[in-house]
């Protein structure tokens, strides 16, 4: 039998993840060749500053990423640079030239996924991106393939390790947000500029990718309602604790059916209180976990490390093996599936539940005044707890589901009542009912 | 564009799972066609007694399964009959004829998997079997594909719903095994003949399949060490509770490296005490959960419904979509990967830890006599608890890891000491250290 032709790989970027990819390709070379039916060979590694990468073979390093992705000597492009530009141009170039792409770039996929898919379709190349969401946890392949025979109704999870680390620490110590962020930065759990994480951009990109796969619809980051964790206070965490709950930044993708039967997709990222008994409540630190609900399969959970060099590299190389196998078999992996093309539901129309904690005057009639505002907005109250102190009282309300717009208006109006001294904490509630 | 040729499917068996498969194929016909790029059509349904299946189209029913799997009109055979014969012959016939096979048949795969894979390879057909292990939970595809770039070291989980229901109930009520089995049968959680479940045969088949995929090695049910739950007593459950543990029937697949560097595969199914804080401890009733550990990816968990008509059908139809997509693209899914061909490690050589609970005479020197037996067998003690009563005392010992053979000999010898009145409970310990 003829010796199988090696699969030639261009690696774009060689930071934490890239270095681990090189290590896996080297350490596991024999195993990977056996699994694929052909050896994997690195054709080149594009980096900005070649003298900074002493841990990879020097002769492979190049600063000319553009030439590398076009090279006839390259079959597959693995991208771990991140960011939108120049990555977008490089990957489009690779795909247009018929080279399959493996990427971990959630921001690019969430903003320009459809361009990439179209380029892949045009040339018959593969586009794989398991590492873009939830690091090493096999999640996108199950959504894209294993559950292809089912109807997914909901995806909900913790998909950002930095914010989960901060919220876990706030819950454990009772400290405030700013102080905990500082600690997270010192420990290396938060970037110098933590915006992408703490303002929910990273989670929103991941939510867009999850929703696209789950609902066979193009969902971009712009379709995702987004609230980060900067506003989460020690008072919010304490209020959650008092109710047997904890606060997590959740990415939630839902299939919503209107009373008239029109389906749409609601995708949102925001902090939420969940019961301490909920499986997501015990997901701490840098771990990720995602619940998936489907009509026939029921409820499933996927749990593991959401980031880090080695876990992300595991997902990248797993995709590379799939792409290489497809190449050996002259086949192709699954393409974009966007046939359902469901409309995005605005956040205001999305049904949610609120927890509201108020400081009120401790006198007769306060509860009835507050309750009247809820009734006026057609928001039904699930639970109330009132505790008197000397001059004022604490009033905690958890609502039933209502549209988010109705809940917001309710909170605004309640906050303006003269008997309400302070709105201590307002937060959405998930994971029960 | 020409209308795509439908994918013609033969369904073998139409019990709980088969009926749900027909329902999904009907209810989701439009979605499935969009996902595949061609419609799925049922070519026939082979059953033993056609008059018993009023819920499926009568004209599709046939008693001649053998003719159906050979029919030129069939592209894919979906098997949900179960059992070894005549299923094995039917699937080999289908594969030899180039028809791809989707099956949920763990017993057949665990005993004759290599025959089926060889037949598939011979004709270039696909063989998919996600539903054979852990029902609807996407687990085999992640092992087979997502983690193909990593080195899996351990797979451990709860893969049998019946035994998990019984053990959960024994833990909740304190009742004995026989009584709880009766209750499980009454509620429909145990079969009239529960042997396959309670003696661990079902879990052993699943463990063999998991180990084969995880370690790229042919592992059959005969390679799996197997102990069921018939011997688990109320005393065992109580002893576990006293130590903050609970008892679960675990399937454990490990890559074991000898001091000389020789790798082997240890696969076992037995009841074990795990800490109540372990994520598997809270997997109750008919749910399944599986932990996977890999070098780069670290620890992952997969959780969901392990059985039942609709969940199993979800996995079957997911596989059917994959096979149909391969057919449309003239491609093929992953084949058997058994290149590593690691030897199976006998249970006696496998490192385990034991919990041993003894009734001993309450007098001086007992602990030293018992401890001497452990030392003699080179078994190191991790924890001891001795509690005096009037005439006798209770002595609880948890060991460090030693070979299972050494631990067994230790228990045998300890049980024969004159100062030991009764060996109350002996059970392996997992999930800590």
PDB file of N, CA and C in Angstrom, chain B residues 250-330:
ATOM      1  N   UNK B 250     -20.773   1.415  39.552  1.00  0.00           N
ATOM      2  CA  UNK B 250     -19.938   2.194  38.627  1.00  0.00           C
ATOM      3  C   UNK B 250     -19.357   1.316  37.528  1.00  0.00           C
ATOM      4  N   UNK B 251     -19.272   1.901  36.360  1.00  0.00           N
ATOM      5  CA  UNK B 251     -18.485   1.311  35.272  1.00  0.00           C
ATOM      6  C   UNK B 251     -17.215   2.142  35.200  1.00  0.00           C
ATOM      7  N   UNK B 252     -16.062   1.469  35.301  1.00  0.00           N
ATOM      8  CA  UNK B 252     -14.783   2.186  35.355  1.00  0.00           C
ATOM      9  C   UNK B 252     -13.830   1.616  34.304  1.00  0.00           C
ATOM     10  N   UNK B 253     -13.373   2.485  33.424  1.00  0.00           N
ATOM     11  CA  UNK B 253     -12.433   2.086  32.374  1.00  0.00           C
ATOM     12  C   UNK B 253     -11.166   2.893  32.589  1.00  0.00           C
ATOM     13  N   UNK B 254     -10.033   2.218  32.824  1.00  0.00           N
ATOM     14  CA  UNK B 254      -8.797   2.935  33.112  1.00  0.00           C
ATOM     15  C   UNK B 254      -7.662   2.491  32.221  1.00  0.00           C
ATOM     16  N   UNK B 255      -6.826   3.454  31.895  1.00  0.00           N
ATOM     17  CA  UNK B 255      -5.555   3.163  31.262  1.00  0.00           C
ATOM     18  C   UNK B 255      -4.548   3.004  32.408  1.00  0.00           C
ATOM     19  N   UNK B 256      -3.928   1.834  32.509  1.00  0.00           N
ATOM     20  CA  UNK B 256      -3.010   1.564  33.611  1.00  0.00           C
ATOM     21  C   UNK B 256      -1.603   1.410  33.049  1.00  0.00           C
ATOM     22  N   UNK B 257      -0.649   2.116  33.634  1.00  0.00           N
ATOM     23  CA  UNK B 257       0.739   1.980  33.188  1.00  0.00           C
ATOM     24  C   UNK B 257       1.527   1.252  34.263  1.00  0.00           C
ATOM     25  N   UNK B 258       2.158   0.147  33.910  1.00  0.00           N
ATOM     26  CA  UNK B 258       2.946  -0.620  34.885  1.00  0.00           C
ATOM     27  C   UNK B 258       4.243   0.123  35.164  1.00  0.00           C
ATOM     28  N   UNK B 259       4.921  -0.237  36.272  1.00  0.00           N
ATOM     29  CA  UNK B 259       6.192   0.429  36.581  1.00  0.00           C
ATOM     30  C   UNK B 259       7.179   0.335  35.409  1.00  0.00           C
ATOM     31  N   UNK B 260       7.081  -0.713  34.604  1.00  0.00           N
ATOM     32  CA  UNK B 260       8.008  -0.859  33.482  1.00  0.00           C
ATOM     33  C   UNK B 260       7.551  -0.055  32.256  1.00  0.00           C
ATOM     34  N   UNK B 261       6.401   0.637  32.391  1.00  0.00           N
ATOM     35  CA  UNK B 261       5.944   1.487  31.291  1.00  0.00           C
ATOM     36  C   UNK B 261       4.987   0.798  30.339  1.00  0.00           C
ATOM     37  N   UNK B 262       4.668  -0.468  30.593  1.00  0.00           N
ATOM     38  CA  UNK B 262       3.709  -1.190  29.735  1.00  0.00           C
ATOM     39  C   UNK B 262       2.291  -0.698  30.039  1.00  0.00           C
ATOM     40  N   UNK B 263       1.578  -0.274  28.995  1.00  0.00           N
ATOM     41  CA  UNK B 263       0.198   0.183  29.203  1.00  0.00           C
ATOM     42  C   UNK B 263      -0.779  -0.973  29.060  1.00  0.00           C
ATOM     43  N   UNK B 264      -1.813  -0.934  29.881  1.00  0.00           N
ATOM     44  CA  UNK B 264      -2.898  -1.885  29.693  1.00  0.00           C
ATOM     45  C   UNK B 264      -4.206  -1.199  30.049  1.00  0.00           C
ATOM     46  N   UNK B 265      -5.292  -1.925  29.868  1.00  0.00           N
ATOM     47  CA  UNK B 265      -6.618  -1.363  30.059  1.00  0.00           C
ATOM     48  C   UNK B 265      -7.323  -2.166  31.143  1.00  0.00           C
ATOM     49  N   UNK B 266      -7.819  -1.489  32.164  1.00  0.00           N
ATOM     50  CA  UNK B 266      -8.548  -2.173  33.230  1.00  0.00           C
ATOM     51  C   UNK B 266     -10.002  -1.710  33.165  1.00  0.00           C
ATOM     52  N   UNK B 267     -10.902  -2.648  32.997  1.00  0.00           N
ATOM     53  CA  UNK B 267     -12.318  -2.294  32.857  1.00  0.00           C
ATOM     54  C   UNK B 267     -13.124  -3.105  33.854  1.00  0.00           C
ATOM     55  N   UNK B 268     -13.932  -2.414  34.631  1.00  0.00           N
ATOM     56  CA  UNK B 268     -14.639  -3.120  35.700  1.00  0.00           C
ATOM     57  C   UNK B 268     -15.979  -2.459  35.993  1.00  0.00           C
ATOM     58  N   UNK B 269     -16.882  -3.295  36.499  1.00  0.00           N
ATOM     59  CA  UNK B 269     -18.207  -2.830  36.914  1.00  0.00           C
ATOM     60  C   UNK B 269     -18.448  -3.413  38.290  1.00  0.00           C
ATOM     61  N   UNK B 270     -18.653  -2.568  39.275  1.00  0.00           N
ATOM     62  CA  UNK B 270     -18.955  -3.071  40.611  1.00  0.00           C
ATOM     63  C   UNK B 270     -19.559  -1.950  41.449  1.00  0.00           C
ATOM     64  N   UNK B 271     -20.233  -2.314  42.546  1.00  0.00           N
ATOM     65  CA  UNK B 271     -20.732  -1.266  43.433  1.00  0.00           C
ATOM     66  C   UNK B 271     -19.542  -0.627  44.128  1.00  0.00           C
ATOM     67  N   UNK B 272     -19.622   0.661  44.397  1.00  0.00           N
ATOM     68  CA  UNK B 272     -18.543   1.346  45.100  1.00  0.00           C
ATOM     69  C   UNK B 272     -19.126   2.454  45.952  1.00  0.00           C
ATOM     70  N   UNK B 273     -18.430   2.724  47.072  1.00  0.00           N
ATOM     71  CA  UNK B 273     -18.796   3.882  47.891  1.00  0.00           C
ATOM     72  C   UNK B 273     -18.122   5.109  47.306  1.00  0.00           C
ATOM     73  N   UNK B 274     -18.896   6.170  47.106  1.00  0.00           N
ATOM     74  CA  UNK B 274     -18.308   7.440  46.689  1.00  0.00           C
ATOM     75  C   UNK B 274     -18.754   8.520  47.668  1.00  0.00           C
ATOM     76  N   UNK B 275     -17.955   9.574  47.833  1.00  0.00           N
ATOM     77  CA  UNK B 275     -18.348  10.632  48.774  1.00  0.00           C
ATOM     78  C   UNK B 275     -19.673  11.265  48.329  1.00  0.00           C
ATOM     79  N   UNK B 276     -20.480  11.653  49.296  1.00  0.00           N
ATOM     80  CA  UNK B 276     -21.758  12.300  48.966  1.00  0.00           C
ATOM     81  C   UNK B 276     -21.556  13.621  48.252  1.00  0.00           C
ATOM     82  N   UNK B 277     -20.361  14.189  48.362  1.00  0.00           N
ATOM     83  CA  UNK B 277     -20.077  15.453  47.686  1.00  0.00           C
ATOM     84  C   UNK B 277     -19.624  15.234  46.241  1.00  0.00           C
ATOM     85  N   UNK B 278     -19.400  13.993  45.846  1.00  0.00           N
ATOM     86  CA  UNK B 278     -18.983  13.719  44.468  1.00  0.00           C
ATOM     87  C   UNK B 278     -20.158  13.961  43.524  1.00  0.00           C
ATOM     88  N   UNK B 279     -19.902  14.565  42.360  1.00  0.00           N
ATOM     89  CA  UNK B 279     -21.021  14.841  41.444  1.00  0.00           C
ATOM     90  C   UNK B 279     -21.828  13.592  41.086  1.00  0.00           C
ATOM     91  N   UNK B 280     -21.209  12.425  41.042  1.00  0.00           N
ATOM     92  CA  UNK B 280     -21.968  11.221  40.711  1.00  0.00           C
ATOM     93  C   UNK B 280     -22.925  10.828  41.834  1.00  0.00           C
ATOM     94  N   UNK B 281     -22.661  11.301  43.059  1.00  0.00           N
ATOM     95  CA  UNK B 281     -23.519  10.932  44.193  1.00  0.00           C
ATOM     96  C   UNK B 281     -24.923  11.486  44.033  1.00  0.00           C
ATOM     97  N   UNK B 282     -25.028  12.639  43.347  1.00  0.00           N
ATOM     98  CA  UNK B 282     -26.358  13.261  43.221  1.00  0.00           C
ATOM     99  C   UNK B 282     -27.071  12.843  41.946  1.00  0.00           C
ATOM    100  N   UNK B 283     -26.524  11.846  41.252  1.00  0.00           N
ATOM    101  CA  UNK B 283     -27.205  11.312  40.058  1.00  0.00           C
ATOM    102  C   UNK B 283     -28.175  10.251  40.545  1.00  0.00           C
ATOM    103  N   UNK B 284     -29.454  10.589  40.543  1.00  0.00           N
ATOM    104  CA  UNK B 284     -30.434   9.699  41.146  1.00  0.00           C
ATOM    105  C   UNK B 284     -31.367   9.084  40.128  1.00  0.00           C
ATOM    106  N   UNK B 285     -32.053   8.029  40.580  1.00  0.00           N
ATOM    107  CA  UNK B 285     -33.073   7.401  39.775  1.00  0.00           C
ATOM    108  C   UNK B 285     -32.517   6.899  38.463  1.00  0.00           C
ATOM    109  N   UNK B 286     -33.249   7.153  37.375  1.00  0.00           N
ATOM    110  CA  UNK B 286     -32.918   6.539  36.096  1.00  0.00           C
ATOM    111  C   UNK B 286     -31.898   7.358  35.303  1.00  0.00           C
ATOM    112  N   UNK B 287     -31.317   8.400  35.916  1.00  0.00           N
ATOM    113  CA  UNK B 287     -30.340   9.204  35.178  1.00  0.00           C
ATOM    114  C   UNK B 287     -28.976   8.513  35.097  1.00  0.00           C
ATOM    115  N   UNK B 288     -28.229   8.866  34.080  1.00  0.00           N
ATOM    116  CA  UNK B 288     -26.867   8.385  33.874  1.00  0.00           C
ATOM    117  C   UNK B 288     -25.926   9.573  33.924  1.00  0.00           C
ATOM    118  N   UNK B 289     -24.691   9.335  34.296  1.00  0.00           N
ATOM    119  CA  UNK B 289     -23.669  10.375  34.219  1.00  0.00           C
ATOM    120  C   UNK B 289     -22.325   9.708  34.066  1.00  0.00           C
ATOM    121  N   UNK B 290     -21.487  10.286  33.262  1.00  0.00           N
ATOM    122  CA  UNK B 290     -20.184   9.694  32.991  1.00  0.00           C
ATOM    123  C   UNK B 290     -19.096  10.764  33.071  1.00  0.00           C
ATOM    124  N   UNK B 291     -18.056  10.474  33.847  1.00  0.00           N
ATOM    125  CA  UNK B 291     -16.861  11.315  33.904  1.00  0.00           C
ATOM    126  C   UNK B 291     -15.838  10.807  32.917  1.00  0.00           C
ATOM    127  N   UNK B 292     -15.198  11.734  32.242  1.00  0.00           N
ATOM    128  CA  UNK B 292     -14.113  11.377  31.332  1.00  0.00           C
ATOM    129  C   UNK B 292     -12.905  12.217  31.723  1.00  0.00           C
ATOM    130  N   UNK B 293     -11.743  11.582  31.846  1.00  0.00           N
ATOM    131  CA  UNK B 293     -10.513  12.323  32.115  1.00  0.00           C
ATOM    132  C   UNK B 293      -9.551  12.123  30.962  1.00  0.00           C
ATOM    133  N   UNK B 294      -8.999  13.239  30.483  1.00  0.00           N
ATOM    134  CA  UNK B 294      -8.027  13.161  29.389  1.00  0.00           C
ATOM    135  C   UNK B 294      -6.852  14.051  29.751  1.00  0.00           C
ATOM    136  N   UNK B 295      -5.691  13.723  29.184  1.00  0.00           N
ATOM    137  CA  UNK B 295      -4.464  14.442  29.536  1.00  0.00           C
ATOM    138  C   UNK B 295      -4.604  15.950  29.345  1.00  0.00           C
ATOM    139  N   UNK B 296      -5.011  16.368  28.164  1.00  0.00           N
ATOM    140  CA  UNK B 296      -5.055  17.803  27.880  1.00  0.00           C
ATOM    141  C   UNK B 296      -6.383  18.423  28.313  1.00  0.00           C
ATOM    142  N   UNK B 297      -7.481  17.747  28.067  1.00  0.00           N
ATOM    143  CA  UNK B 297      -8.803  18.323  28.343  1.00  0.00           C
ATOM    144  C   UNK B 297      -9.115  18.358  29.829  1.00  0.00           C
ATOM    145  N   UNK B 298      -8.462  17.487  30.618  1.00  0.00           N
ATOM    146  CA  UNK B 298      -8.783  17.420  32.040  1.00  0.00           C
ATOM    147  C   UNK B 298     -10.056  16.619  32.261  1.00  0.00           C
ATOM    148  N   UNK B 299     -10.831  17.016  33.280  1.00  0.00           N
ATOM    149  CA  UNK B 299     -12.007  16.251  33.680  1.00  0.00           C
ATOM    150  C   UNK B 299     -13.280  16.828  33.049  1.00  0.00           C
ATOM    151  N   UNK B 300     -14.085  15.947  32.508  1.00  0.00           N
ATOM    152  CA  UNK B 300     -15.370  16.370  31.932  1.00  0.00           C
ATOM    153  C   UNK B 300     -16.486  15.499  32.487  1.00  0.00           C
ATOM    154  N   UNK B 301     -17.714  16.009  32.515  1.00  0.00           N
ATOM    155  CA  UNK B 301     -18.843  15.160  32.888  1.00  0.00           C
ATOM    156  C   UNK B 301     -19.970  15.316  31.885  1.00  0.00           C
ATOM    157  N   UNK B 302     -20.627  14.203  31.592  1.00  0.00           N
ATOM    158  CA  UNK B 302     -21.786  14.168  30.704  1.00  0.00           C
ATOM    159  C   UNK B 302     -22.947  13.590  31.506  1.00  0.00           C
ATOM    160  N   UNK B 303     -24.090  14.258  31.448  1.00  0.00           N
ATOM    161  CA  UNK B 303     -25.210  13.870  32.307  1.00  0.00           C
ATOM    162  C   UNK B 303     -26.523  13.920  31.530  1.00  0.00           C
ATOM    163  N   UNK B 304     -27.381  12.956  31.751  1.00  0.00           N
ATOM    164  CA  UNK B 304     -28.698  13.001  31.107  1.00  0.00           C
ATOM    165  C   UNK B 304     -29.458  11.701  31.302  1.00  0.00           C
ATOM    166  N   UNK B 305     -30.539  11.535  30.524  1.00  0.00           N
ATOM    167  CA  UNK B 305     -31.368  10.347  30.656  1.00  0.00           C
ATOM    168  C   UNK B 305     -30.708   9.174  29.956  1.00  0.00           C
ATOM    169  N   UNK B 306     -30.545   8.091  30.709  1.00  0.00           N
ATOM    170  CA  UNK B 306     -29.798   6.958  30.190  1.00  0.00           C
ATOM    171  C   UNK B 306     -30.636   5.930  29.466  1.00  0.00           C
ATOM    172  N   UNK B 307     -31.936   6.065  29.524  1.00  0.00           N
ATOM    173  CA  UNK B 307     -32.788   5.060  28.906  1.00  0.00           C
ATOM    174  C   UNK B 307     -34.148   5.677  28.593  1.00  0.00           C
ATOM    175  N   UNK B 308     -35.075   4.849  28.171  1.00  0.00           N
ATOM    176  CA  UNK B 308     -36.406   5.344  27.860  1.00  0.00           C
ATOM    177  C   UNK B 308     -36.584   5.487  26.367  1.00  0.00           C
ATOM    178  N   UNK B 309     -37.826   5.370  25.928  1.00  0.00           N
ATOM    179  CA  UNK B 309     -38.116   5.377  24.495  1.00  0.00           C
ATOM    180  C   UNK B 309     -37.650   6.635  23.795  1.00  0.00           C
ATOM    181  N   UNK B 310     -38.134   7.802  24.250  1.00  0.00           N
ATOM    182  CA  UNK B 310     -37.832   9.043  23.535  1.00  0.00           C
ATOM    183  C   UNK B 310     -36.351   9.401  23.595  1.00  0.00           C
ATOM    184  N   UNK B 311     -35.704   9.362  24.782  1.00  0.00           N
ATOM    185  CA  UNK B 311     -34.274   9.694  24.795  1.00  0.00           C
ATOM    186  C   UNK B 311     -33.443   8.768  23.908  1.00  0.00           C
ATOM    187  N   UNK B 312     -33.724   7.472  23.974  1.00  0.00           N
ATOM    188  CA  UNK B 312     -32.948   6.549  23.147  1.00  0.00           C
ATOM    189  C   UNK B 312     -33.206   6.832  21.662  1.00  0.00           C
ATOM    190  N   UNK B 313     -34.465   7.116  21.331  1.00  0.00           N
ATOM    191  CA  UNK B 313     -34.796   7.425  19.935  1.00  0.00           C
ATOM    192  C   UNK B 313     -34.083   8.686  19.465  1.00  0.00           C
ATOM    193  N   UNK B 314     -33.915   9.659  20.359  1.00  0.00           N
ATOM    194  CA  UNK B 314     -33.192  10.875  19.998  1.00  0.00           C
ATOM    195  C   UNK B 314     -31.781  10.539  19.537  1.00  0.00           C
ATOM    196  N   UNK B 315     -31.112   9.662  20.286  1.00  0.00           N
ATOM    197  CA  UNK B 315     -29.744   9.273  19.927  1.00  0.00           C
ATOM    198  C   UNK B 315     -29.732   8.478  18.622  1.00  0.00           C
ATOM    199  N   UNK B 316     -30.726   7.600  18.453  1.00  0.00           N
ATOM    200  CA  UNK B 316     -30.801   6.786  17.230  1.00  0.00           C
ATOM    201  C   UNK B 316     -31.002   7.689  16.013  1.00  0.00           C
ATOM    202  N   UNK B 317     -31.930   8.639  16.122  1.00  0.00           N
ATOM    203  CA  UNK B 317     -32.214   9.491  14.957  1.00  0.00           C
ATOM    204  C   UNK B 317     -31.046  10.452  14.708  1.00  0.00           C
ATOM    205  N   UNK B 318     -30.356  10.875  15.783  1.00  0.00           N
ATOM    206  CA  UNK B 318     -29.144  11.683  15.599  1.00  0.00           C
ATOM    207  C   UNK B 318     -28.114  10.927  14.766  1.00  0.00           C
ATOM    208  N   UNK B 319     -27.920   9.662  15.088  1.00  0.00           N
ATOM    209  CA  UNK B 319     -27.003   8.832  14.297  1.00  0.00           C
ATOM    210  C   UNK B 319     -27.503   8.667  12.863  1.00  0.00           C
ATOM    211  N   UNK B 320     -28.811   8.490  12.741  1.00  0.00           N
ATOM    212  CA  UNK B 320     -29.378   8.315  11.400  1.00  0.00           C
ATOM    213  C   UNK B 320     -29.117   9.552  10.536  1.00  0.00           C
ATOM    214  N   UNK B 321     -29.237  10.733  11.145  1.00  0.00           N
ATOM    215  CA  UNK B 321     -28.951  11.975  10.409  1.00  0.00           C
ATOM    216  C   UNK B 321     -27.487  11.983   9.960  1.00  0.00           C
ATOM    217  N   UNK B 322     -26.582  11.573  10.865  1.00  0.00           N
ATOM    218  CA  UNK B 322     -25.161  11.560  10.513  1.00  0.00           C
ATOM    219  C   UNK B 322     -24.890  10.597   9.361  1.00  0.00           C
ATOM    220  N   UNK B 323     -25.463   9.407   9.441  1.00  0.00           N
ATOM    221  CA  UNK B 323     -25.260   8.402   8.397  1.00  0.00           C
ATOM    222  C   UNK B 323     -25.848   8.886   7.070  1.00  0.00           C
ATOM    223  N   UNK B 324     -27.023   9.497   7.159  1.00  0.00           N
ATOM    224  CA  UNK B 324     -27.673   9.989   5.938  1.00  0.00           C
ATOM    225  C   UNK B 324     -26.863  11.124   5.313  1.00  0.00           C
ATOM    226  N   UNK B 325     -26.325  12.022   6.167  1.00  0.00           N
ATOM    227  CA  UNK B 325     -25.471  13.101   5.650  1.00  0.00           C
ATOM    228  C   UNK B 325     -24.246  12.526   4.954  1.00  0.00           C
ATOM    229  N   UNK B 326     -23.659  11.510   5.575  1.00  0.00           N
ATOM    230  CA  UNK B 326     -22.502  10.864   4.949  1.00  0.00           C
ATOM    231  C   UNK B 326     -22.877  10.316   3.579  1.00  0.00           C
ATOM    232  N   UNK B 327     -24.066   9.729   3.511  1.00  0.00           N
ATOM    233  CA  UNK B 327     -24.523   9.138   2.255  1.00  0.00           C
ATOM    234  C   UNK B 327     -24.702  10.230   1.197  1.00  0.00           C
ATOM    235  N   UNK B 328     -25.335  11.324   1.596  1.00  0.00           N
ATOM    236  CA  UNK B 328     -25.559  12.428   0.645  1.00  0.00           C
ATOM    237  C   UNK B 328     -24.224  12.972   0.146  1.00  0.00           C
ATOM    238  N   UNK B 329     -23.214  13.027   1.058  1.00  0.00           N
ATOM    239  CA  UNK B 329     -21.909  13.583   0.686  1.00  0.00           C
ATOM    240  C   UNK B 329     -20.973  12.505   0.148  1.00  0.00           C
ATOM    241  N   UNK B 330     -21.488  11.280  -0.029  1.00  0.00           N
ATOM    242  CA  UNK B 330     -20.662  10.141  -0.437  1.00  0.00           C
ATOM    243  C   UNK B 330     -19.451   9.983   0.480  1.00  0.00           C
TER     244      UNK B 330
END
